[in-house]
């Protein structure tokens, strides 16, 4: 028996920030962001809302979709790079907020590949019989790591008061990465009920630790004593550093490569794939993936225009939307693919059960 997805749910915050809104707080334009990234708008939670809150909302929606109660879940896997606290991770918070029993709850990192790694772990638990019902959730609240002052946040969310020249210059200094991200969460409920040839057919996960500086947060880590200092924060060590071009080139090459590896291991071919649910970091990366595969946007769809990069949230949010739109139905062969900080990347192949529709 294979692992099958029996329910999906998402949590999307209400605060919408368009590219035009961003141009009020930094030197950028809708034209630049749209043509370079495909992002048109992104969502942000209110301050005080954590990734555990978004995760819990997505999990409850996925459980409702599956027709299951929280008490029936026996493994929870949460993926986020923006936890509520430095420690512990959010899995315990999500377990408590959703009313699950005292089950095994895992926190995994893996950033943009976090959901994919979570899916693989869920499959391992289900196929070994250690769990009957597993929930995987990817959730992010990126607002907290954006370098914007309270005045900038107020302005970007529609306030009429102008920001200082200093704030404008600082926001512009960090514009290359700050325009990419948004908040959101997506969850899946999985059970071990798939028939032969259905469900999760294989996965191929990889890590190239030599590339961990492609995108990373250099400070607020425990090799420093103390791990956080005013001087460090003053020097912005808590903000992400990103080699955009390097990430771009690796993502375009390694997502298709991982997809080919897992296809070969499952005896399937590229032509068999109906839809590639790929990590949403940049529409031009997806364009590159389409070119490598020789397919169009119907096979490698994008929703980055609406949400930006929601890191661990992108795969389950896009999958949920495709399912809702009837683009993933019984028999559909899906390839999940992701690449991100670590550098962790990989792909998985999933056949939607015939009975799902
Ligand atoms: O999942 C992991 C997360 N991150 C990624 O996957 C990122 C992958 N990489 C990318 O998406 C792209 O590399 C970026 C969107 C980050 C950058 O696009 P690019 O086409 O590689 O632009 P660039 O960095 O080469 O910058 C071109 C110009 C520069 O100006 P000059 O030096 O040519 O005068 C930048 O300063 O665009 C400028 N620029 C901007 N201009 C307006 C950078 N960011 C912005 C901005 N608005 N937001």
Short mmCIF file of C-alpha atoms and ligand atoms in Angstrom, two decimals:
data_model
loop_
_atom_site.label_atom_id
_atom_site.label_comp_id
_atom_site.label_asym_id
_atom_site.label_seq_id
_atom_site.Cartn_x
_atom_site.Cartn_y
_atom_site.Cartn_z
CA UNK A 1 0.00 0.00 0.00
CA UNK A 2 1.24 3.46 -0.86
CA UNK A 3 0.76 6.85 0.79
CA UNK A 4 -2.13 8.86 -0.62
CA UNK A 5 -3.21 12.45 -0.09
CA UNK A 6 -6.75 12.42 1.31
CA UNK A 7 -7.16 16.10 2.16
CA UNK A 8 -5.59 19.49 1.54
CA UNK A 9 -6.02 22.95 3.05
CA UNK A 10 -4.38 26.35 2.94
CA UNK A 11 -4.19 29.51 5.05
CA UNK A 12 -3.69 32.79 3.21
CA UNK A 13 -3.41 36.05 5.19
CA UNK A 14 -5.70 38.99 4.43
CA UNK A 15 -3.14 41.82 4.09
CA UNK A 16 -2.34 42.15 0.37
CA UNK A 17 0.76 44.13 -0.65
CA UNK A 18 1.07 44.86 -4.36
CA UNK A 19 4.25 45.79 -6.21
CA UNK A 20 2.87 49.30 -6.43
CA UNK A 21 2.57 49.36 -2.62
CA UNK A 22 6.24 48.34 -2.38
CA UNK A 23 7.23 51.22 -4.66
CA UNK A 24 6.00 53.56 -1.88
CA UNK A 25 8.75 52.37 0.48
CA UNK A 26 11.69 51.59 -1.83
CA UNK A 27 13.12 52.36 -5.24
CA UNK A 28 11.32 49.69 -7.25
CA UNK A 29 8.56 49.39 -9.84
CA UNK A 30 5.76 47.00 -10.65
CA UNK A 31 7.41 46.59 -14.07
CA UNK A 32 10.79 45.48 -12.59
CA UNK A 33 9.27 43.02 -10.11
CA UNK A 34 6.79 41.58 -12.62
CA UNK A 35 9.28 41.05 -15.45
CA UNK A 36 12.13 39.76 -13.22
CA UNK A 37 10.07 37.56 -10.88
CA UNK A 38 6.42 37.23 -11.94
CA UNK A 39 5.27 38.39 -8.49
CA UNK A 40 2.37 40.86 -8.57
CA UNK A 41 1.35 40.78 -4.93
CA UNK A 42 2.07 38.95 -1.71
CA UNK A 43 0.22 38.51 1.61
CA UNK A 44 1.29 39.27 5.17
CA UNK A 45 -0.16 38.30 8.54
CA UNK A 46 -0.77 40.88 11.26
CA UNK A 47 2.06 41.21 13.77
CA UNK A 48 1.60 38.69 16.57
CA UNK A 49 0.40 35.96 14.21
CA UNK A 50 2.94 33.17 13.97
CA UNK A 51 3.63 30.45 11.43
CA UNK A 52 2.07 28.06 13.97
CA UNK A 53 -1.25 29.96 13.61
CA UNK A 54 -1.21 29.76 9.82
CA UNK A 55 -0.10 26.12 9.99
CA UNK A 56 -2.92 25.23 12.41
CA UNK A 57 -5.50 26.90 10.14
CA UNK A 58 -4.22 25.02 7.08
CA UNK A 59 -4.11 21.71 8.97
CA UNK A 60 -7.69 22.07 10.24
CA UNK A 61 -8.87 22.90 6.70
CA UNK A 62 -7.03 19.85 5.33
CA UNK A 63 -8.53 17.60 8.03
CA UNK A 64 -12.01 18.89 7.23
CA UNK A 65 -11.36 18.23 3.54
CA UNK A 66 -10.28 14.68 4.43
CA UNK A 67 -13.32 14.16 6.67
CA UNK A 68 -11.04 13.32 9.60
CA UNK A 69 -10.78 14.57 13.18
CA UNK A 70 -7.56 15.94 14.67
CA UNK A 71 -7.69 13.06 17.17
CA UNK A 72 -7.25 10.57 14.33
CA UNK A 73 -3.84 11.94 13.27
CA UNK A 74 -0.86 9.96 14.56
CA UNK A 75 2.08 11.85 13.02
CA UNK A 76 2.51 15.58 12.42
CA UNK A 77 5.35 17.06 10.38
CA UNK A 78 5.81 20.82 10.29
CA UNK A 79 8.20 22.65 7.97
CA UNK A 80 9.09 26.31 8.39
CA UNK A 81 12.11 28.59 8.29
CA UNK A 82 10.19 31.27 10.21
CA UNK A 83 9.19 29.60 13.51
CA UNK A 84 7.35 31.54 16.24
CA UNK A 85 10.36 31.18 18.55
CA UNK A 86 14.05 30.35 18.21
CA UNK A 87 13.21 27.21 20.23
CA UNK A 88 11.26 25.02 20.35
CA UNK A 89 9.92 24.60 16.83
CA UNK A 90 6.28 25.01 15.89
CA UNK A 91 5.20 21.36 15.79
CA UNK A 92 4.12 21.30 19.44
CA UNK A 93 2.21 24.54 19.01
CA UNK A 94 0.42 23.18 15.95
CA UNK A 95 -0.34 19.89 17.74
CA UNK A 96 -1.91 21.82 20.64
CA UNK A 97 -3.71 24.42 18.50
CA UNK A 98 -5.35 21.76 16.34
CA UNK A 99 -6.32 19.52 19.26
CA UNK A 100 -4.25 16.52 18.18
CA UNK A 101 -3.40 13.82 20.73
CA UNK A 102 0.12 13.56 22.22
CA UNK A 103 1.42 12.09 18.98
CA UNK A 104 4.89 12.30 17.44
CA UNK A 105 5.30 15.82 16.05
CA UNK A 106 8.36 16.64 13.97
CA UNK A 107 10.00 19.96 13.14
CA UNK A 108 11.96 19.99 9.94
CA UNK A 109 13.86 22.84 8.30
CA UNK A 110 15.00 22.47 4.67
CA UNK A 111 13.43 25.87 3.85
CA UNK A 112 12.03 25.89 0.28
CA UNK A 113 12.39 22.10 0.11
CA UNK A 114 10.86 21.66 3.59
CA UNK A 115 7.49 20.43 2.40
CA UNK A 116 9.02 17.94 -0.02
CA UNK A 117 11.24 16.53 2.73
CA UNK A 118 8.15 16.39 4.99
CA UNK A 119 6.23 14.44 2.36
CA UNK A 120 9.06 11.93 2.13
CA UNK A 121 9.17 11.55 5.93
CA UNK A 122 5.39 11.07 6.07
CA UNK A 123 5.66 8.37 3.42
CA UNK A 124 8.39 6.62 5.41
CA UNK A 125 6.23 6.64 8.57
CA UNK A 126 3.13 5.44 6.71
CA UNK A 127 4.80 2.77 4.62
CA UNK A 128 6.65 1.35 7.65
CA UNK A 129 3.37 1.11 9.57
CA UNK A 130 4.53 3.55 12.26
CA UNK A 131 1.64 5.86 11.42
CA UNK A 132 -1.77 5.38 9.81
CA UNK A 133 -2.62 9.05 9.27
CA UNK A 134 0.05 11.71 8.84
CA UNK A 135 -0.23 15.45 8.38
CA UNK A 136 2.43 17.54 6.64
CA UNK A 137 2.27 21.32 6.77
CA UNK A 138 4.52 24.06 5.38
CA UNK A 139 3.98 27.53 6.85
CA UNK A 140 5.83 30.83 6.77
CA UNK A 141 5.50 34.34 8.14
CA UNK A 142 8.29 36.19 6.39
CA UNK A 143 7.19 39.65 7.53
CA UNK A 144 9.40 39.36 10.62
CA UNK A 145 12.63 39.15 8.66
CA UNK A 146 11.93 42.06 6.35
CA UNK A 147 14.12 45.05 7.29
CA UNK A 148 11.20 47.50 7.34
CA UNK A 149 10.52 50.00 10.14
CA UNK A 150 7.05 50.39 11.70
CA UNK A 151 6.58 53.49 9.50
CA UNK A 152 7.47 51.48 6.37
CA UNK A 153 5.01 48.73 7.32
CA UNK A 154 2.32 51.32 7.89
CA UNK A 155 2.98 52.92 4.49
CA UNK A 156 3.17 49.64 2.58
CA UNK A 157 -0.14 48.54 4.09
CA UNK A 158 -1.88 51.67 2.82
CA UNK A 159 -1.02 54.37 5.39
CA UNK A 160 -0.77 57.87 3.96
CA UNK A 161 2.23 59.11 5.95
CA UNK A 162 5.52 59.30 4.02
CA UNK A 163 8.54 57.44 5.35
CA UNK A 164 11.94 58.99 6.08
CA UNK A 165 14.68 59.14 3.44
CA UNK A 166 16.74 56.87 5.68
CA UNK A 167 14.04 54.20 5.72
CA UNK A 168 13.59 54.50 1.96
CA UNK A 169 17.35 54.03 1.41
CA UNK A 170 17.48 51.02 3.75
CA UNK A 171 14.48 49.36 2.09
CA UNK A 172 16.07 49.98 -1.31
CA UNK A 173 19.36 48.43 -0.15
CA UNK A 174 17.48 45.19 0.58
CA UNK A 175 15.08 45.30 -2.38
CA UNK A 176 16.58 42.38 -4.34
CA UNK A 177 15.35 39.78 -1.85
CA UNK A 178 12.63 41.56 0.13
CA UNK A 179 10.24 41.84 -2.85
CA UNK A 180 10.25 38.07 -3.35
CA UNK A 181 8.65 36.75 -0.17
CA UNK A 182 5.13 36.48 1.25
CA UNK A 183 3.30 34.65 4.05
CA UNK A 184 1.13 31.56 3.66
CA UNK A 185 0.63 27.93 4.62
CA UNK A 186 -0.52 24.70 3.06
CA UNK A 187 -1.20 21.26 4.53
CA UNK A 188 -1.88 17.72 3.36
CA UNK A 189 -3.37 14.73 5.17
CA UNK A 190 -1.95 11.40 4.07
CA UNK A 191 -2.97 7.82 4.77
CA UNK A 192 -1.53 4.47 3.73
CA UNK A 193 -4.37 3.40 1.49
CA UNK A 194 -3.13 3.59 -2.09
CA UNK A 195 -3.58 0.79 -4.60
CA UNK A 196 -0.73 -0.48 -6.79
CA UNK A 197 0.61 2.30 -9.04
CA UNK A 198 -1.16 5.02 -7.05
CA UNK A 199 -0.04 7.45 -4.36
CA UNK A 200 3.55 8.46 -3.69
CA UNK A 201 5.55 6.38 -6.16
CA UNK A 202 9.02 7.64 -5.34
CA UNK A 203 11.16 10.55 -4.29
CA UNK A 204 14.70 11.71 -4.85
CA UNK A 205 16.04 14.09 -2.21
CA UNK A 206 19.44 15.78 -2.31
CA UNK A 207 21.65 18.22 -0.40
CA UNK A 208 24.67 20.19 -1.52
CA UNK A 209 25.99 21.69 1.72
CA UNK A 210 28.87 23.38 -0.13
CA UNK A 211 26.23 25.82 -1.39
CA UNK A 212 24.73 26.83 1.97
CA UNK A 213 25.75 30.46 1.42
CA UNK A 214 23.52 30.84 -1.67
CA UNK A 215 20.87 32.10 0.72
CA UNK A 216 21.40 32.15 4.47
CA UNK A 217 21.06 34.17 7.64
CA UNK A 218 24.62 34.61 8.94
CA UNK A 219 23.81 35.70 12.51
CA UNK A 220 21.59 34.77 15.46
CA UNK A 221 23.20 31.32 15.56
CA UNK A 222 24.59 29.46 18.55
CA UNK A 223 28.20 29.42 17.52
CA UNK A 224 28.22 33.08 18.61
CA UNK A 225 28.32 34.02 22.35
CA UNK A 226 25.83 35.37 23.08
CA UNK A 227 23.94 34.27 20.03
CA UNK A 228 22.28 37.67 19.59
CA UNK A 229 23.89 41.07 20.23
CA UNK A 230 22.87 44.66 19.56
CA UNK A 231 26.05 45.09 17.48
CA UNK A 232 25.14 42.06 15.36
CA UNK A 233 21.62 43.33 14.77
CA UNK A 234 23.08 46.76 13.95
CA UNK A 235 25.25 45.01 11.32
CA UNK A 236 22.14 43.22 9.94
CA UNK A 237 23.46 39.71 10.63
CA UNK A 238 19.85 38.64 11.27
CA UNK A 239 18.82 39.44 7.67
CA UNK A 240 19.07 36.94 4.82
CA UNK A 241 21.97 37.24 2.41
CA UNK A 242 21.22 36.00 -1.06
CA UNK A 243 23.16 35.25 -4.22
CA UNK A 244 20.14 35.63 -6.51
CA UNK A 245 21.92 34.68 -9.73
CA UNK A 246 23.57 31.63 -8.16
CA UNK A 247 20.25 30.38 -6.77
CA UNK A 248 18.57 30.98 -10.07
CA UNK A 249 21.07 28.92 -12.08
CA UNK A 250 21.10 26.03 -9.59
CA UNK A 251 17.29 25.90 -9.32
CA UNK A 252 16.80 25.78 -13.09
CA UNK A 253 19.30 22.92 -13.42
CA UNK A 254 18.68 20.85 -10.29
CA UNK A 255 14.86 20.69 -10.10
CA UNK A 256 14.63 19.04 -13.57
CA UNK A 257 17.65 16.85 -12.75
CA UNK A 258 16.00 15.55 -9.57
CA UNK A 259 12.75 15.02 -11.49
CA UNK A 260 14.58 12.93 -14.10
CA UNK A 261 16.25 10.88 -11.35
CA UNK A 262 12.97 10.03 -9.64
CA UNK A 263 11.28 9.35 -12.98
CA UNK A 264 14.02 6.87 -13.86
CA UNK A 265 13.66 5.16 -10.47
CA UNK A 266 9.91 4.74 -10.95
CA UNK A 267 10.14 3.56 -14.57
CA UNK A 268 8.14 6.55 -15.79
CA UNK A 269 8.93 9.15 -18.42
CA UNK A 270 8.60 12.89 -18.65
CA UNK A 271 5.71 12.47 -21.11
CA UNK A 272 3.76 10.55 -18.46
CA UNK A 273 3.74 13.56 -16.12
CA UNK A 274 0.53 15.61 -16.23
CA UNK A 275 1.62 18.45 -13.99
CA UNK A 276 4.83 19.60 -12.30
CA UNK A 277 4.18 21.30 -8.96
CA UNK A 278 7.47 23.17 -8.64
CA UNK A 279 8.71 25.51 -5.92
CA UNK A 280 7.49 29.05 -6.58
CA UNK A 281 10.57 31.29 -6.20
CA UNK A 282 10.57 33.12 -9.51
CA UNK A 283 8.46 32.77 -12.66
CA UNK A 284 11.62 32.93 -14.75
CA UNK A 285 12.99 29.88 -12.89
CA UNK A 286 9.75 28.10 -13.81
CA UNK A 287 10.23 29.30 -17.40
CA UNK A 288 13.69 27.71 -17.34
CA UNK A 289 12.22 24.44 -16.01
CA UNK A 290 9.58 24.51 -18.77
CA UNK A 291 12.31 25.06 -21.38
CA UNK A 292 14.37 22.15 -20.05
CA UNK A 293 11.30 19.90 -20.14
CA UNK A 294 10.07 21.31 -23.45
CA UNK A 295 6.60 21.97 -21.99
CA UNK A 296 4.33 24.96 -21.45
CA UNK A 297 2.83 26.66 -18.42
CA UNK A 298 -0.12 24.25 -18.33
CA UNK A 299 2.35 21.51 -17.31
CA UNK A 300 4.45 23.69 -14.98
CA UNK A 301 1.85 26.07 -13.50
CA UNK A 302 2.59 29.11 -11.41
CA UNK A 303 0.72 31.02 -8.71
CA UNK A 304 3.67 33.16 -7.66
CA UNK A 305 1.90 36.25 -9.00
CA UNK A 306 -0.57 36.09 -6.10
CA UNK A 307 1.65 35.07 -3.18
CA UNK A 308 5.34 35.56 -3.91
CA UNK A 309 7.65 32.92 -2.47
CA UNK A 310 6.06 31.34 0.61
CA UNK A 311 9.08 29.03 1.08
CA UNK A 312 7.77 25.80 2.72
CA UNK A 313 4.23 26.83 1.77
CA UNK A 314 4.51 26.96 -2.02
CA UNK A 315 4.09 23.28 -2.95
CA UNK A 316 0.99 22.53 -0.83
CA UNK A 317 -0.67 25.87 -1.69
CA UNK A 318 -0.24 25.32 -5.43
CA UNK A 319 -1.25 21.66 -5.20
CA UNK A 320 -4.39 22.59 -3.24
CA UNK A 321 -5.34 25.23 -5.82
CA UNK A 322 -4.84 22.81 -8.73
CA UNK A 323 -6.98 20.23 -6.92
CA UNK A 324 -9.71 22.82 -6.28
CA UNK A 325 -9.61 23.89 -9.93
CA UNK A 326 -10.02 20.27 -11.08
CA UNK A 327 -6.58 20.21 -12.71
CA UNK A 328 -5.51 17.38 -10.43
CA UNK A 329 -8.12 14.60 -10.50
CA UNK A 330 -8.20 10.80 -10.34
CA UNK A 331 -5.23 9.32 -12.21
CA UNK A 332 -3.31 12.61 -12.61
CA UNK A 333 0.44 12.06 -12.39
CA UNK A 334 2.09 14.86 -10.42
CA UNK A 335 5.78 15.65 -10.10
CA UNK A 336 6.70 17.77 -7.05
CA UNK A 337 10.05 19.57 -7.34
CA UNK A 338 11.84 22.02 -5.06
CA UNK A 339 15.15 23.79 -4.59
CA UNK A 340 16.24 26.14 -1.82
CA UNK A 341 18.51 27.14 1.04
CA UNK A 342 20.81 24.47 2.37
CA UNK A 343 21.13 23.79 -0.51
CA UNK A 344 18.39 21.16 -0.33
CA UNK A 345 16.49 20.04 -3.39
CA UNK A 346 14.62 17.12 -4.85
CA UNK A 347 11.55 15.76 -6.57
CA UNK A 348 8.75 13.26 -5.93
CA UNK A 349 6.22 11.51 -8.14
CA UNK A 350 2.62 11.11 -7.04
CA UNK A 351 -0.33 9.44 -8.80
CA UNK A 352 -3.70 10.77 -7.65
CA UNK A 353 -5.87 7.75 -6.70
CA UNK A 354 -8.61 6.94 -9.20
CA UNK A 355 -11.21 6.93 -6.43
CA UNK A 356 -10.33 10.47 -5.32
CA UNK A 357 -12.92 12.12 -7.56
O1 LIG B 1 13.96 30.11 -2.87
C1 LIG B 1 15.13 30.82 -2.58
C2 LIG B 1 14.80 32.26 -2.69
N1 LIG B 1 15.40 33.04 -3.70
C3 LIG B 1 15.51 32.73 -5.03
O2 LIG B 1 15.23 31.67 -5.50
C4 LIG B 1 16.06 33.86 -5.87
C5 LIG B 1 16.46 33.42 -7.25
N2 LIG B 1 16.93 34.58 -8.00
C6 LIG B 1 16.11 35.53 -8.48
O3 LIG B 1 14.90 35.41 -8.35
C7 LIG B 1 16.71 36.69 -9.22
O4 LIG B 1 18.12 36.53 -9.29
C8 LIG B 1 16.38 38.07 -8.58
C9 LIG B 1 14.91 38.38 -8.80
C10 LIG B 1 16.67 38.04 -7.10
C11 LIG B 1 17.20 39.16 -9.22
O5 LIG B 1 16.95 39.20 -10.61
P1 LIG B 1 18.16 39.44 -11.61
O6 LIG B 1 17.58 39.48 -12.96
O7 LIG B 1 19.20 38.39 -11.30
O8 LIG B 1 18.62 40.91 -11.23
P2 LIG B 1 20.03 41.39 -10.67
O9 LIG B 1 20.23 40.91 -9.28
O10 LIG B 1 21.07 41.06 -11.71
O11 LIG B 1 19.82 42.96 -10.64
C12 LIG B 1 19.66 43.73 -11.84
C13 LIG B 1 19.46 45.16 -11.45
C14 LIG B 1 20.49 45.69 -10.44
O12 LIG B 1 20.75 47.03 -10.77
P3 LIG B 1 22.09 47.41 -11.61
O13 LIG B 1 23.22 46.93 -10.76
O14 LIG B 1 21.96 46.68 -12.91
O15 LIG B 1 21.98 48.90 -11.73
C15 LIG B 1 19.75 45.64 -9.14
O16 LIG B 1 20.24 46.61 -8.22
O17 LIG B 1 18.17 45.31 -10.81
C16 LIG B 1 18.35 46.00 -9.56
N3 LIG B 1 17.33 45.52 -8.63
C17 LIG B 1 16.10 46.08 -8.56
N4 LIG B 1 15.54 47.11 -9.22
C18 LIG B 1 14.26 47.42 -8.91
C19 LIG B 1 17.40 44.51 -7.75
N5 LIG B 1 16.23 44.39 -7.10
C20 LIG B 1 15.41 45.34 -7.58
C21 LIG B 1 14.07 45.72 -7.29
N6 LIG B 1 13.55 46.76 -7.99
N7 LIG B 1 13.32 45.08 -6.36
#
